PDB file of C-alpha atoms and ligand atoms in Angstrom:
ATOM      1  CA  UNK H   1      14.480 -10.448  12.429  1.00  0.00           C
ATOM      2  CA  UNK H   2      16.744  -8.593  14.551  1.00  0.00           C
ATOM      3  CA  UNK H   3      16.546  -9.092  18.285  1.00  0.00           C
ATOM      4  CA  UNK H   4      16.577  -5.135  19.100  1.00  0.00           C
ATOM      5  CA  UNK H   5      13.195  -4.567  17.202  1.00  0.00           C
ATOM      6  CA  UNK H   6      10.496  -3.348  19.774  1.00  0.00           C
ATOM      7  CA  UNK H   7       7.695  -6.139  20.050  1.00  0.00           C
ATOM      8  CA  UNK H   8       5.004  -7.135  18.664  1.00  0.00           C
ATOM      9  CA  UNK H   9       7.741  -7.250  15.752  1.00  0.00           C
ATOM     10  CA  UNK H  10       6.475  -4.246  13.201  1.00  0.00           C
ATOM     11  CA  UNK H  11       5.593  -5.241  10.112  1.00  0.00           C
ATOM     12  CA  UNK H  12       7.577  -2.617   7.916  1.00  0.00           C
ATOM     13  CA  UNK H  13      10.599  -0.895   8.712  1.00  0.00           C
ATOM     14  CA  UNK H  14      12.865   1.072   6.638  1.00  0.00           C
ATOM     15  CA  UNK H  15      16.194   2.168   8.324  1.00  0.00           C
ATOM     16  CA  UNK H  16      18.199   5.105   7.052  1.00  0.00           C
ATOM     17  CA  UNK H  17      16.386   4.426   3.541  1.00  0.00           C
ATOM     18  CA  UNK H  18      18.084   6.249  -0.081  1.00  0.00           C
ATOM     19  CA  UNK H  19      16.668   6.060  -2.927  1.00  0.00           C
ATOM     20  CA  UNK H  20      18.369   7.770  -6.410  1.00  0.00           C
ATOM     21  CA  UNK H  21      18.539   7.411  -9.676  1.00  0.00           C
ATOM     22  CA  UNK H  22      21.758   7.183 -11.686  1.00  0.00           C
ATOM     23  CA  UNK H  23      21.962  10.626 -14.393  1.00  0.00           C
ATOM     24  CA  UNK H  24      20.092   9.790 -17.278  1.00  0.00           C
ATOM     25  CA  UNK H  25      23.222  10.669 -19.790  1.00  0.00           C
ATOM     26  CA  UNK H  26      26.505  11.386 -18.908  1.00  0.00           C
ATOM     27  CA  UNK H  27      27.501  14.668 -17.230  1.00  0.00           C
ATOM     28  CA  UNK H  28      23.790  14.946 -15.589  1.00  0.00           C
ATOM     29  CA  UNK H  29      23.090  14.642 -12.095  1.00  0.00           C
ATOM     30  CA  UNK H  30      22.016  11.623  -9.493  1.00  0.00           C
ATOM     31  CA  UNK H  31      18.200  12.080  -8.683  1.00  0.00           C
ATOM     32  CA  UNK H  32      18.100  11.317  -4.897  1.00  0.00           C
ATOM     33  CA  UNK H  33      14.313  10.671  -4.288  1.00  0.00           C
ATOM     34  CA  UNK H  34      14.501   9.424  -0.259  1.00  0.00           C
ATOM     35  CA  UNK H  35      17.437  10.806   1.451  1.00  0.00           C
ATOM     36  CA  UNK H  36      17.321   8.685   4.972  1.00  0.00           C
ATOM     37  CA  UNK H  37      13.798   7.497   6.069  1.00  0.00           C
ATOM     38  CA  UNK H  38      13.065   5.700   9.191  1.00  0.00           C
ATOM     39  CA  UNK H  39       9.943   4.313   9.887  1.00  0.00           C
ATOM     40  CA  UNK H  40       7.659   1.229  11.028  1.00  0.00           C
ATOM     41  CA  UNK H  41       4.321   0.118  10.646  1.00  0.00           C
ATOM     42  CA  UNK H  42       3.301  -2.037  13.062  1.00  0.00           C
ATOM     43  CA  UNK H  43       0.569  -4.856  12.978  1.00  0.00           C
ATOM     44  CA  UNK H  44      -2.693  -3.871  12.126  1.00  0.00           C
ATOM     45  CA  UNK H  45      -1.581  -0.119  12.236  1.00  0.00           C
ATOM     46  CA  UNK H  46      -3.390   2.325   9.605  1.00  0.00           C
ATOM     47  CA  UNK H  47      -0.555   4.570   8.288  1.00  0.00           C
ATOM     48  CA  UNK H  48      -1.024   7.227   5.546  1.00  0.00           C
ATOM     49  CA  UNK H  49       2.131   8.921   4.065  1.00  0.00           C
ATOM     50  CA  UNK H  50       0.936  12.137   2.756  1.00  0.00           C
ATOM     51  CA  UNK H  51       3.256  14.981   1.115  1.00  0.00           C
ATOM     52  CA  UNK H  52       3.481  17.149  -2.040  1.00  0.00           C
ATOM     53  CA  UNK H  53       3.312  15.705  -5.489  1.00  0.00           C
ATOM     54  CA  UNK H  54       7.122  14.545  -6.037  1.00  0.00           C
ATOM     55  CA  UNK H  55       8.380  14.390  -2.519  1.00  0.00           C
ATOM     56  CA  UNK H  56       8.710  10.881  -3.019  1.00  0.00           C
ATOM     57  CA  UNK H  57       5.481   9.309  -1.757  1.00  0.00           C
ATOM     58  CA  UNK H  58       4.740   6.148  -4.176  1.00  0.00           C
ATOM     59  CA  UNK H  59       8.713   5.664  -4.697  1.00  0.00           C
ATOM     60  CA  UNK H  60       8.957   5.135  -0.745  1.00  0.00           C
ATOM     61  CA  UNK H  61       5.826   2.787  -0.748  1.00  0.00           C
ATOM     62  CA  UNK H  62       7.099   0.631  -4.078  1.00  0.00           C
ATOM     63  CA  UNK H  63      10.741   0.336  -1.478  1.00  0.00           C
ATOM     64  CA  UNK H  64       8.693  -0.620   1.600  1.00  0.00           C
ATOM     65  CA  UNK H  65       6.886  -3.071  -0.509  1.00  0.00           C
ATOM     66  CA  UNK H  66       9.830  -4.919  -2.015  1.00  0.00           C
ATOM     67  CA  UNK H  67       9.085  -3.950  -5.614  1.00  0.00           C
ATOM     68  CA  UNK H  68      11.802  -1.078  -5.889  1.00  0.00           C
ATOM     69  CA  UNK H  69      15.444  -1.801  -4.542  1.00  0.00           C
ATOM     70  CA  UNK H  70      17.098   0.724  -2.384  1.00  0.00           C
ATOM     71  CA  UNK H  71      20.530   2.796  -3.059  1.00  0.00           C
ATOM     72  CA  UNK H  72      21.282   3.213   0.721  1.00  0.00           C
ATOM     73  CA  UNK H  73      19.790   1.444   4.308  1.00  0.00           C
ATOM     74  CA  UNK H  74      17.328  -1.178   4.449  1.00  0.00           C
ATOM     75  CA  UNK H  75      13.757  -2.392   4.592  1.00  0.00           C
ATOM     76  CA  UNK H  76      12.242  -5.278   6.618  1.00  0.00           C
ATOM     77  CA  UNK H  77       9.381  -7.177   5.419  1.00  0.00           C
ATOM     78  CA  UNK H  78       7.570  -9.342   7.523  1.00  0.00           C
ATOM     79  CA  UNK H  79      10.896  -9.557   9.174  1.00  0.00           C
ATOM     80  CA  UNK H  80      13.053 -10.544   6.017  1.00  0.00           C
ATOM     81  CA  UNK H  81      14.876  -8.112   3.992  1.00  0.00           C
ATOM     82  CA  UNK H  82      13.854  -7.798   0.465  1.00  0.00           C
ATOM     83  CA  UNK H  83      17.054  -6.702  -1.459  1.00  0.00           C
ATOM     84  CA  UNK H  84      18.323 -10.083   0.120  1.00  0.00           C
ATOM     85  CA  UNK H  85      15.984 -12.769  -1.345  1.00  0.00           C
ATOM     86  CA  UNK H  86      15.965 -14.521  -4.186  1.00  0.00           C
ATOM     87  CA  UNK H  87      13.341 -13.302  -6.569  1.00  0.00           C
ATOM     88  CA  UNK H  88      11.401 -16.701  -6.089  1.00  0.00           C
ATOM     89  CA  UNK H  89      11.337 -16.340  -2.392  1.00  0.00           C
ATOM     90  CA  UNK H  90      10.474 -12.543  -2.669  1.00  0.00           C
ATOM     91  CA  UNK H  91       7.668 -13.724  -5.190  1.00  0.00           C
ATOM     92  CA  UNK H  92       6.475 -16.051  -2.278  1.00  0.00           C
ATOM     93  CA  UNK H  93       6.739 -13.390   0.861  1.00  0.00           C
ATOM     94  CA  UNK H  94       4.490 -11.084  -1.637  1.00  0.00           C
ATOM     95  CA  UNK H  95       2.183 -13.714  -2.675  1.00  0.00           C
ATOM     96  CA  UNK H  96       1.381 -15.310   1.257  1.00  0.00           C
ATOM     97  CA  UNK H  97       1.484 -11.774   3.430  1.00  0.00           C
ATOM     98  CA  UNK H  98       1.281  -8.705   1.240  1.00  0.00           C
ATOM     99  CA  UNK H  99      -1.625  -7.414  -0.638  1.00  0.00           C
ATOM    100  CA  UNK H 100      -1.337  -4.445  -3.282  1.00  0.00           C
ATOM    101  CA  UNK H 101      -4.191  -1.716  -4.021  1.00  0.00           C
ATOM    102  CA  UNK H 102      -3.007   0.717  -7.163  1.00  0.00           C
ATOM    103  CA  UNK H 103      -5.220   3.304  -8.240  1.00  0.00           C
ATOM    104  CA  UNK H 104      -5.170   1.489 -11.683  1.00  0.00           C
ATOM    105  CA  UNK H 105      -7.517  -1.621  -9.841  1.00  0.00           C
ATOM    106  CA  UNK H 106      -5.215  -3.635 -12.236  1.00  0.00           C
ATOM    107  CA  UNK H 107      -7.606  -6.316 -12.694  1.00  0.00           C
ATOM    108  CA  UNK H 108      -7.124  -8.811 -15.460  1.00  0.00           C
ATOM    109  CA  UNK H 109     -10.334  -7.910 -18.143  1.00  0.00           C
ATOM    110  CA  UNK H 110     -10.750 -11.360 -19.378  1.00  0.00           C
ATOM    111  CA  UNK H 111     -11.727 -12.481 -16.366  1.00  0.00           C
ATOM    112  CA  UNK H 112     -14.387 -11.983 -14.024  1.00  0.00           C
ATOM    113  CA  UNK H 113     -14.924 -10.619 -10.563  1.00  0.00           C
ATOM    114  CA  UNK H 114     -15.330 -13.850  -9.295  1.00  0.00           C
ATOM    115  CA  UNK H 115     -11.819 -15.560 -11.344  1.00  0.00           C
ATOM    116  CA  UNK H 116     -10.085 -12.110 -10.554  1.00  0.00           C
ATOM    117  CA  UNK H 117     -10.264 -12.617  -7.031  1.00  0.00           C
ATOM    118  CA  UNK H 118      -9.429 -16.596  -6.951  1.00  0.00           C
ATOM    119  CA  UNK H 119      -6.098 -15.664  -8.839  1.00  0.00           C
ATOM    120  CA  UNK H 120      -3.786 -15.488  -6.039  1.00  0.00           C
ATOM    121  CA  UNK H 121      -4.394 -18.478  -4.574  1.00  0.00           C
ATOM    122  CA  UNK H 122      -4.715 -19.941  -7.565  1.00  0.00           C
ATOM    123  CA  UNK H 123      -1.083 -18.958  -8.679  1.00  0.00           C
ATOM    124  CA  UNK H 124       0.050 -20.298  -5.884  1.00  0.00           C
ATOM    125  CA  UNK H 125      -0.834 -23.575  -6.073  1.00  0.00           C
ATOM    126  CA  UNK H 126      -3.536 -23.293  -3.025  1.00  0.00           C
ATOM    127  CA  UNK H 127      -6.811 -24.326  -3.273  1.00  0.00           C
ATOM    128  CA  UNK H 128     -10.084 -22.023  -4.165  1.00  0.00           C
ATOM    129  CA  UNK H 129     -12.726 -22.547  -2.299  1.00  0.00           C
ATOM    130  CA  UNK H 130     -16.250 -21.078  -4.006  1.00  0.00           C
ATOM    131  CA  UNK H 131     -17.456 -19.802  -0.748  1.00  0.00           C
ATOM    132  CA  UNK H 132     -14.190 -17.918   0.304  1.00  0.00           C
ATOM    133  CA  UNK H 133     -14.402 -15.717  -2.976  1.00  0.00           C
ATOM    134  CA  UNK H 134     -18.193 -15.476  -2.569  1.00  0.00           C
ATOM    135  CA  UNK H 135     -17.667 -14.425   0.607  1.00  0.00           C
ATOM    136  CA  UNK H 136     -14.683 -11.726  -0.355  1.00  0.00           C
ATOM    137  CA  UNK H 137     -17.124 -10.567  -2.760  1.00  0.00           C
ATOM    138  CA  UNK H 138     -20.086 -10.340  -0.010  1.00  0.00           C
ATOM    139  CA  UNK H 139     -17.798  -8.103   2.117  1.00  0.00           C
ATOM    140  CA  UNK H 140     -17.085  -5.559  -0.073  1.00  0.00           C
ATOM    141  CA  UNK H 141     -20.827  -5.548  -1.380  1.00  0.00           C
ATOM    142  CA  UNK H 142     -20.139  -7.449  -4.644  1.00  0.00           C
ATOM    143  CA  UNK H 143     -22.073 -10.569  -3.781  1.00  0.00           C
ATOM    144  CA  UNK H 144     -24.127 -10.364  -7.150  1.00  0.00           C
ATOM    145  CA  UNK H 145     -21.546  -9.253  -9.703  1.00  0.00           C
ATOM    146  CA  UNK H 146     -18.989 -12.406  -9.433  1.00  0.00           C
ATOM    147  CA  UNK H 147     -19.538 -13.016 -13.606  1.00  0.00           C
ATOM    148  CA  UNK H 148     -19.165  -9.815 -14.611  1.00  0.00           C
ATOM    149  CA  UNK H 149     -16.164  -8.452 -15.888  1.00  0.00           C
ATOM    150  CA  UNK H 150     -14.225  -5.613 -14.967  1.00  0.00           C
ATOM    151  CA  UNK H 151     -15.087  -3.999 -18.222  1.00  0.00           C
ATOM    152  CA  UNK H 152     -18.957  -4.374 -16.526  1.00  0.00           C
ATOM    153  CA  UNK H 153     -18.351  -2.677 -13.272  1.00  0.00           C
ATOM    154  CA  UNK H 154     -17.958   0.861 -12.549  1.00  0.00           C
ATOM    155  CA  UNK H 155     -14.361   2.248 -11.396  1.00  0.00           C
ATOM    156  CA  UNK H 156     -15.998   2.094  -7.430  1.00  0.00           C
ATOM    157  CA  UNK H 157     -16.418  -1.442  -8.232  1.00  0.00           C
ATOM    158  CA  UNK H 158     -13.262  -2.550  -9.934  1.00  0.00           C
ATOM    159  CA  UNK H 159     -11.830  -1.184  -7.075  1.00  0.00           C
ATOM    160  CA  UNK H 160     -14.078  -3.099  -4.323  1.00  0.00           C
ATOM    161  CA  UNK H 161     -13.172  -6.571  -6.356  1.00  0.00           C
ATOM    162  CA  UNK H 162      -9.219  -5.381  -6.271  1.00  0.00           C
ATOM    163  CA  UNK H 163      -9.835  -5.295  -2.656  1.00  0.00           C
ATOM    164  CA  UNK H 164     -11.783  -8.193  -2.032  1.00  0.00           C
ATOM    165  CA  UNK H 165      -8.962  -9.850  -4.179  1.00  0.00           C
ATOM    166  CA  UNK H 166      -6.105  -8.885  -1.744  1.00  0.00           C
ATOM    167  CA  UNK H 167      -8.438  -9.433   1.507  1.00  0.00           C
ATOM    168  CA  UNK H 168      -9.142 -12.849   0.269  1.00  0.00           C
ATOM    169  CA  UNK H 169      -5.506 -13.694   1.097  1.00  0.00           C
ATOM    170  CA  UNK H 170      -5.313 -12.224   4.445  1.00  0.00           C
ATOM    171  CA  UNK H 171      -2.352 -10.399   3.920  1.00  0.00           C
ATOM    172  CA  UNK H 172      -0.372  -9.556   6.811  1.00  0.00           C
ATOM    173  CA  UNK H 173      -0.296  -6.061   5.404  1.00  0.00           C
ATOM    174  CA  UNK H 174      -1.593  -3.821   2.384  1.00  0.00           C
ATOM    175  CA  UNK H 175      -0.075  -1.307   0.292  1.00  0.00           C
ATOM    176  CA  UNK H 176      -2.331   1.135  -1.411  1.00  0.00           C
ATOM    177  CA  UNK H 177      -1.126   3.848  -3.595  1.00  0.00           C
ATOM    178  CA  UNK H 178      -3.819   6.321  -4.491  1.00  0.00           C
ATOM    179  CA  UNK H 179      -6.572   3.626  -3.759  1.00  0.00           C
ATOM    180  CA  UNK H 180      -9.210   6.114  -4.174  1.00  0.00           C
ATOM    181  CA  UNK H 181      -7.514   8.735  -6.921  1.00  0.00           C
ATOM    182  CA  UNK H 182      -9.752   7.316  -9.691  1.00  0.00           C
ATOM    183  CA  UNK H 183     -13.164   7.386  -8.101  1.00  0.00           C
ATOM    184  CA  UNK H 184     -15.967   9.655  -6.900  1.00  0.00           C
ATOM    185  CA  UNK H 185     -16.784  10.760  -3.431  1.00  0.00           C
ATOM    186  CA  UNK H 186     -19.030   7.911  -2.572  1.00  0.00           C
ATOM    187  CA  UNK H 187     -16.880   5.187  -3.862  1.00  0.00           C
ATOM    188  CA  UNK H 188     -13.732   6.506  -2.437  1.00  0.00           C
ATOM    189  CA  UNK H 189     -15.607   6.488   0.799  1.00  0.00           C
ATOM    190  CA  UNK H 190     -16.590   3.213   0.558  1.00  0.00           C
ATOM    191  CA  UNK H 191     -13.060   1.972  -0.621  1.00  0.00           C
ATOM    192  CA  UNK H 192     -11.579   4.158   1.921  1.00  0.00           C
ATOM    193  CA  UNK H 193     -13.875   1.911   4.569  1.00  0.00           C
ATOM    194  CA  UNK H 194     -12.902  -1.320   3.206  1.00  0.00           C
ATOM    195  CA  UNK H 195      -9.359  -0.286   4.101  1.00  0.00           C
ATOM    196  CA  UNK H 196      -9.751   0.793   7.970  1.00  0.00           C
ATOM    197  CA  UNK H 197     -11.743  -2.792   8.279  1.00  0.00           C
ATOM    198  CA  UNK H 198      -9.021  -4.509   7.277  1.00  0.00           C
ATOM    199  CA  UNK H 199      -7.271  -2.743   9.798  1.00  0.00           C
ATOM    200  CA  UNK H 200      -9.766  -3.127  12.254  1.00  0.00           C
ATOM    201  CA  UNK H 201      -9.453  -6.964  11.696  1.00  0.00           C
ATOM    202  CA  UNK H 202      -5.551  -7.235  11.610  1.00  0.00           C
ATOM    203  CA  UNK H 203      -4.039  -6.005   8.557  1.00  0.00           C
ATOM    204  CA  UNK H 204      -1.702  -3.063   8.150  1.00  0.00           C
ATOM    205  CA  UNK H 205      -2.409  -0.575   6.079  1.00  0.00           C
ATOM    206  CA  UNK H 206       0.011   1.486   4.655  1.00  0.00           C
ATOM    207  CA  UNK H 207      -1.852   4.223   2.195  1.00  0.00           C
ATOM    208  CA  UNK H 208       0.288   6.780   0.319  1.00  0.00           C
ATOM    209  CA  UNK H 209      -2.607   9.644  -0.661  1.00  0.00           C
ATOM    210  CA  UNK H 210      -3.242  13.003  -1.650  1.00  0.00           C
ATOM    211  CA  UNK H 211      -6.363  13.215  -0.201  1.00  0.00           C
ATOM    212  CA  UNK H 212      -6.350  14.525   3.505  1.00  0.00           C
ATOM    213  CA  UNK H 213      -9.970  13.070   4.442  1.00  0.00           C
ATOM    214  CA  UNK H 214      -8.492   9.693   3.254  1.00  0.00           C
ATOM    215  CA  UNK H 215      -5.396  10.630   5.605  1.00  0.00           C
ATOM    216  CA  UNK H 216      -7.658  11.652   8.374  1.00  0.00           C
ATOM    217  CA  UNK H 217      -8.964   8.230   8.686  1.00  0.00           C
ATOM    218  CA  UNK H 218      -5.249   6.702   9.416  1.00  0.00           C
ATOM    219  CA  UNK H 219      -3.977   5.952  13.272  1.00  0.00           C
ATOM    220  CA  UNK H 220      -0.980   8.014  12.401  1.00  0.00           C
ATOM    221  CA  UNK H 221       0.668  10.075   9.383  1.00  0.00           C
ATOM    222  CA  UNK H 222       4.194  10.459   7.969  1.00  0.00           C
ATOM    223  CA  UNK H 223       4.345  13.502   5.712  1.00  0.00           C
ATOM    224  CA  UNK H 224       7.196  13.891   3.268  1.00  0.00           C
ATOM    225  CA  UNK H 225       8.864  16.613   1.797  1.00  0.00           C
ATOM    226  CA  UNK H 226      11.733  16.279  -0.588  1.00  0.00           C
ATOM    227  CA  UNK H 227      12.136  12.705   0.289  1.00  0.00           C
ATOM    228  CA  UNK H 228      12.795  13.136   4.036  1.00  0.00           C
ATOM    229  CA  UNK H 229      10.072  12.651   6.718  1.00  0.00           C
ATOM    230  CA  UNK H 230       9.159  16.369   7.948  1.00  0.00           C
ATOM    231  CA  UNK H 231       6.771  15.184  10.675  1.00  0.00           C
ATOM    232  CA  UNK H 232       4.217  12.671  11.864  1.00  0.00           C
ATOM    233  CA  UNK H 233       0.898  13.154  13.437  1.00  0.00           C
ATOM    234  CA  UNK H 234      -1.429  10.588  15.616  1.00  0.00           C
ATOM    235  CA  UNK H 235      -4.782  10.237  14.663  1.00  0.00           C
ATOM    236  CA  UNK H 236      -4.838  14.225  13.123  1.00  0.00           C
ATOM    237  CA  UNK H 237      -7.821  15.866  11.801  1.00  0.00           C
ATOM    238  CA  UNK H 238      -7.441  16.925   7.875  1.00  0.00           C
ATOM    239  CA  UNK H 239      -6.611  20.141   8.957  1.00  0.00           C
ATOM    240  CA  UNK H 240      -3.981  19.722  10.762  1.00  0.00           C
ATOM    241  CA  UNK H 241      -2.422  17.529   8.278  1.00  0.00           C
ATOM    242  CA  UNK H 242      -3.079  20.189   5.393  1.00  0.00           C
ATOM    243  CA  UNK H 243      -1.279  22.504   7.935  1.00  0.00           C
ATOM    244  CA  UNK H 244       1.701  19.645   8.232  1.00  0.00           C
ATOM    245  CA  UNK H 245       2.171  19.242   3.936  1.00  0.00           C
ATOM    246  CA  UNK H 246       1.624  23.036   3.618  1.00  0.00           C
ATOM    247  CA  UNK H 247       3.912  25.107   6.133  1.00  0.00           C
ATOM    248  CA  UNK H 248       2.479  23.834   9.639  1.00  0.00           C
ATOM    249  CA  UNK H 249       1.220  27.267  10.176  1.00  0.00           C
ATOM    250  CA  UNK H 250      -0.364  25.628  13.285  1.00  0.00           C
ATOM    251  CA  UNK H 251       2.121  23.778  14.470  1.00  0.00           C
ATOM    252  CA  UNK H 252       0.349  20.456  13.957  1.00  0.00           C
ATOM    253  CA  UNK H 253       3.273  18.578  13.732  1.00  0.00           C
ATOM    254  CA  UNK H 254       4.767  16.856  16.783  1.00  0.00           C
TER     255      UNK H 254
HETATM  256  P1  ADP T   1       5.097  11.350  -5.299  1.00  0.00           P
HETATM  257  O1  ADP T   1       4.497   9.964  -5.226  1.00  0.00           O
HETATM  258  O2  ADP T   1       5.260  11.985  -3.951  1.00  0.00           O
HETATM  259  O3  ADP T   1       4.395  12.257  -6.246  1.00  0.00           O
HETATM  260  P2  ADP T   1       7.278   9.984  -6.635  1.00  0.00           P
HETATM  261  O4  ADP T   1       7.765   8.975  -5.652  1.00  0.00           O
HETATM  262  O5  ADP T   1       6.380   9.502  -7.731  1.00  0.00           O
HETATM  263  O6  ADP T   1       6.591  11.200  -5.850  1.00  0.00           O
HETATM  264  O7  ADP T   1       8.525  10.696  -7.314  1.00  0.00           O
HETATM  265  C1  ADP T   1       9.456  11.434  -6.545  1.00  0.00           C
HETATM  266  C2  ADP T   1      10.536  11.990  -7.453  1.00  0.00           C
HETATM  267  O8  ADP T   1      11.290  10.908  -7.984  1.00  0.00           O
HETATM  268  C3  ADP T   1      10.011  12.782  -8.627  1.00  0.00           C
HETATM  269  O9  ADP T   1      10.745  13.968  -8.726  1.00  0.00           O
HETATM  270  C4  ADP T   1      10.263  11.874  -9.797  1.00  0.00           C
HETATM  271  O10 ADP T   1      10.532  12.620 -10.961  1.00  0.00           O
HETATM  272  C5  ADP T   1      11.484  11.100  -9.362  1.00  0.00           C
HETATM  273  N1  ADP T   1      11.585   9.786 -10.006  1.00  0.00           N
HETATM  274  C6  ADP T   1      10.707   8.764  -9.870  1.00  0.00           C
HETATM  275  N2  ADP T   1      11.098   7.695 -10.594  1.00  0.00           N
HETATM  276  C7  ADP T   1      12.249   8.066 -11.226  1.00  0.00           C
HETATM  277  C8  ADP T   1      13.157   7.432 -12.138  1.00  0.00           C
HETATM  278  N3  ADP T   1      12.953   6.170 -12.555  1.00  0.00           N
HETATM  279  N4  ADP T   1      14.251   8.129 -12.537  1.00  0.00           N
HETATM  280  C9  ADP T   1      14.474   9.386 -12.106  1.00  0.00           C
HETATM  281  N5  ADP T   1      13.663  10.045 -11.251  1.00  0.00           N
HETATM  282  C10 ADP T   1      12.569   9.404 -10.815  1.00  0.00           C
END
């Protein structure tokens, strides 16, 4: 990592970040998505990155978390940059210090809560221990649905077993894109939880949401319009951020 980074090291950093997308035919125009983002996430920091539908929300979280290359500037990783790894050594950074929560769950349905959970560790070659998964499972409330399938469980659980899936790997930071679109009050609530405890107990968060209460719950917030940061607010109240995506009337944004 490069020596002029403030310490502790951040976690995520994108510097002068573009993102477009070549014209579809010929004659049509470039799609520029991010136009120049700078940010960091530091370790164990909360951040949401709220905005309007299409300002470029889950594009800039899929660049931040190595799964989309940029056009223009750069992204750090856990230090390492990810346009410049091999895919086998990307594979790796993912698979030991990043953990991804889609509003999809994406479980696998053939296999169960308990097997869902074990497969990261077990695709990379590390050894499962029965009482680590049971124990993933225990902390997001799941202790006595390990054979069940996803099929079985409600949406608010699919989602709790996605998440007990990526904190059994103690990644050194999460991505979440719309963790909570798919569910109801109470389980969003309780997903939304599971999140600020990992947090709480060293992971960064990095949530890209809609929903302002979700937002509300974040140390700080990066709101984007038209693919350029417009502002960022410490530890806001939701309406202050609806006031920051919609006009700033109030002037919440500092
Ligand atoms: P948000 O998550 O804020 O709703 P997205 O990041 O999904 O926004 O999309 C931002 C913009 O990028 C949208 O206008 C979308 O149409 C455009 N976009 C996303 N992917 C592509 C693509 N593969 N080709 C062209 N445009 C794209």
């Amino acid at each position: 990592m490069s020596s002029d980074l403030p310490s502790p090291c951040p976690v995520v950093v994108a510097q002068n970040l573009v993102k477009s997308y070549a014209p579809a035919r010929r004659g049509g125009t470039e799609t520029v998505v991010l136009s120049g983002i700078d940010m960091t996430v530091g370790p164990g920091e909360f951040v949401a990155i709220v905005g309007p539908s299409g300002s470029g929300k889950s594009t800039l979280l899929s660049c931040l978390a190595g799964l989309e290359p940029p056009t223009g500037g750069h992204v750090l990783l856990l230090g390492e940059d990810p346009a410049k790894l091999s895919r086998g050594r990307l594979a790796r950074l993912r698979r030991s210090g990043v953990g991804f929560v889609f509003q999809s769950f994406n479980l696998i349905p053939s296999l169960s809560a308990r097997e869902n959970v074990a497969l990261p560790a077990r695709l990379s070659g590390r050894r499962v221990r029965l009482a680590d998964v049971t124990a993933a499972l225990a902390a997001v409330g799941l202790e006595n649905r390990g054979s069940h399938r996803p099929g079985e469980l409600s949406g608010g659980q699919q989602q709790r077993v996605a998440i007990a899936r990526v904190l059994a790997a103690r990644p050194r930071v999460v991505f979440a894109d719309e963790p909570t679109g798919a569910l109801d009050g109470a389980a969003g609530t309780a997903v939304l939880g599971l999140l600020t405890e990992a947090a709480r107990t060293g992971s960064a968060v990095v949530l890209v949401t809609h929903d302002l209460d979700a937002a509300a719950r974040a140390d700080r917030v990066i709101v984007l319009r038209d693919g350029a940061v417009h502002g960022e607010l410490r530890a806001p109240v939701a309406a202050d951020i609806f006031a920051a995506v919609h006009g700033d009337p109030a002037g919440a944004l500092r």
